[in-house]
Amino acid sequence: MQTSFTLSTHGQGLYEFTRDVAAWVRSGDDPRSGLLTLFIRHTSASLVIQENTDPEVRTDLSAFFQRLVPPATDATMGYLKHTLEGPDDMPAHIKAALLPVSLSIPVLDGHMRLGTWQGIYLFEHRDAPKRRDVIAHLSR
Amino acid sequence: MQTSFTLSTHGQGLYEFTRDVAAWVRSGDDPRSGLLTLFIRHTSASLVIQENTDPEVRTDLSAFFQRLVPPATDATMGYLKHTLEGPDDMPAHIKAALLPVSLSIPVLDGHMRLGTWQGIYLFEHRDAPKRRDVIAHLSR
Amino acid sequence: MQTSFTLSTHGQGLYEFTRDVAAWVRSGDDPRSGLLTLFIRHTSASLVIQENTDPEVRTDLSAFFQRLVPPATDATMGYLKHTLEGPDDMPAHIKAALLPVSLSIPVLDGHMRLGTWQGIYLFEHRDAPKRRDVIAHLSR
């Protein structure tokens, strides 16, 4: 059983969509146990599971990755060659390599077995507004 | 078929539990082929597959990540805002984003198809002792 | 349904094998929907999904990871202890922790649901020529 989620992003940062995923998993034929896989069809955005309570965690995460992989205009990034699509483009590909393209989450009785503090996020690495496709697959 | 493993950790570092996982996979109804998924229900610890022979590999791995993401008290980390839960807390969330929350391992005839030098580890990112839950799902 | 792919590498960098995987998925019994999992049986090479058009993206990716995790001979890496197997060995293990050991890709009607710009790559972290085994598992 598969579906897709489309998320609109407006700049770098984390966008939660845990509830959308949970609702779809619940709507299934409720297998006793199953496995949910999420897959993002892009090379400049990622999927992450992160702390879902304090928004400062997401702010700090974005800040860390901005420092780890600065824009191509940064003095330390002068070695980059793929820069035609803007200073945020190649750093976005690097972050998409460092962070997950797919997530696998066990399901029991129609519920994802996330921990109390875990939420599902799309991590956008581009500055311009984007529409992002995430495929969900639920298997027994 | 699902189960969970509880691991007790006492500070940052890698904790192997390959044997526990292998025993559970073997105890199953031995599908000709299957897929094992491990999922950690926390945002401050990770799952990794790493070299299982020389303990210095784990020491070096921990040392690298301590340098890549130093404690919040480090001069370079002054931009962090989520610091109320201690100097190791936000760095733990960052490491949990960088390192896997789930692992998928093919199974054949009751055995995980790990390479000779591969072991399964929980990578603890917090200093205080913790109990960590890992869900295992085995599908055909 | 499982198979394995053997890839020969000749030094660090990204090696695409999307076509081999696509051909194998297509040769299956064409489930309406399924899940492909790829797993690399090594701790010094990784699997990544990356931009498949401009080769400079791969050059830049390699360059970034060479800077993030320099050889053990680099002045900043003096803390490494596991150095007997060469200056590229422990950095290879670190990169293998940072980058995926497994990838999960939804399949529909015999085709992987990759995005337009996504290709599947083995990311080799060692300098010497290697033969690398990747297991593929296709489930419904």
XYZ file of C-alpha atoms in Angstrom, chain A:
140
model
C 0.000 0.000 0.000
C 1.511 3.301 -1.115
C 0.668 6.966 -1.132
C 2.510 10.223 -1.556
C 2.614 13.414 0.445
C 3.286 16.784 -1.142
C 4.800 19.417 1.112
C 5.249 23.077 0.270
C 8.369 24.624 1.725
C 9.367 28.271 1.981
C 13.060 28.284 2.729
C 15.526 26.160 4.689
C 14.396 24.467 7.871
C 12.344 21.608 9.303
C 8.681 21.023 8.407
C 6.752 18.524 10.518
C 4.229 16.157 8.912
C 3.885 13.452 11.576
C 0.094 13.831 11.786
C -0.446 13.363 8.047
C 1.606 10.180 8.105
C -0.106 8.869 11.251
C -3.561 9.456 9.733
C -2.651 7.538 6.574
C -1.138 4.616 8.532
C -4.294 4.462 10.689
C -6.510 4.427 7.590
C -4.896 1.187 6.378
C -6.285 -2.290 6.899
C -4.623 -2.327 10.300
C -2.151 -5.156 10.007
C -1.148 -6.630 13.347
C 2.379 -5.489 12.550
C 3.918 -3.710 9.609
C 6.691 -1.472 8.390
C 6.308 2.078 7.142
C 8.941 3.441 4.769
C 9.152 7.090 3.766
C 11.252 8.136 0.766
C 11.920 11.667 -0.501
C 12.230 12.065 -4.271
C 14.754 14.924 -4.189
C 18.479 15.461 -3.789
C 18.273 18.834 -2.037
C 15.955 18.013 0.877
C 15.944 15.249 3.510
C 13.760 13.339 5.956
C 14.635 13.348 9.652
C 13.127 12.179 12.905
C 13.694 14.769 15.594
C 12.618 16.111 18.948
C 9.025 17.353 18.620
C 8.559 19.691 21.564
C 10.982 22.616 21.782
C 11.110 24.571 18.487
C 14.602 25.762 19.455
C 15.860 22.254 18.699
C 14.919 22.787 15.042
C 16.457 26.270 15.029
C 19.696 24.865 16.449
C 19.714 21.959 13.996
C 19.374 24.323 11.039
C 22.089 26.559 12.473
C 24.478 23.627 12.897
C 24.030 22.425 9.327
C 24.348 25.974 7.967
C 27.747 26.120 9.681
C 28.828 22.607 8.733
C 27.983 23.233 5.059
C 28.018 27.001 4.432
C 26.776 28.613 1.198
C 29.108 28.471 -1.813
C 29.813 32.178 -1.304
C 31.498 31.428 2.024
C 35.281 31.788 1.980
C 35.769 28.149 3.072
C 33.716 26.759 0.183
C 35.777 28.165 -2.698
C 36.550 24.643 -3.963
C 32.954 24.014 -5.103
C 32.441 23.769 -8.866
C 28.685 23.123 -9.162
C 27.550 26.685 -8.393
C 25.454 27.733 -11.404
C 22.141 27.081 -9.614
C 22.950 29.405 -6.734
C 25.074 29.429 -3.564
C 22.575 27.212 -1.698
C 22.458 24.469 -4.359
C 25.622 22.405 -3.901
C 25.422 22.736 -0.077
C 21.876 21.350 -0.406
C 23.182 18.272 -2.244
C 25.846 17.767 0.436
C 23.255 17.989 3.228
C 21.036 15.573 1.275
C 23.941 13.076 1.329
C 24.561 13.589 5.066
C 20.904 13.269 6.120
C 18.388 10.467 5.395
C 16.646 10.036 2.029
C 14.517 7.230 3.538
C 13.154 6.364 6.988
C 11.780 3.001 8.148
C 9.365 2.952 11.089
C 7.770 -0.183 12.582
C 3.960 -0.121 12.842
C 1.798 -1.998 15.365
C -2.013 -2.078 15.408
C -2.270 0.910 13.084
C 0.210 3.097 14.946
C 3.798 4.021 14.179
C 6.042 2.993 17.059
C 7.638 6.411 17.432
C 9.094 7.386 20.797
C 7.307 10.012 22.886
C 9.532 12.828 21.691
C 9.906 11.783 18.046
C 8.363 13.709 15.149
C 8.794 13.241 11.397
C 10.190 16.223 9.496
C 11.070 17.225 5.994
C 14.371 19.114 6.163
C 14.436 21.658 3.328
C 17.919 22.704 2.170
C 16.989 25.259 -0.530
C 16.099 28.932 -0.044
C 13.435 29.273 -2.748
C 9.890 27.930 -2.234
C 9.579 24.299 -3.352
C 7.007 21.520 -3.647
C 8.428 18.261 -2.299
C 7.180 14.714 -2.905
C 7.504 12.031 -0.251
C 6.439 8.451 -1.043
C 5.051 6.299 1.764
C 5.010 2.501 1.559
C 3.336 0.320 4.194
C 4.154 -3.382 4.172
C 3.212 -6.220 6.492
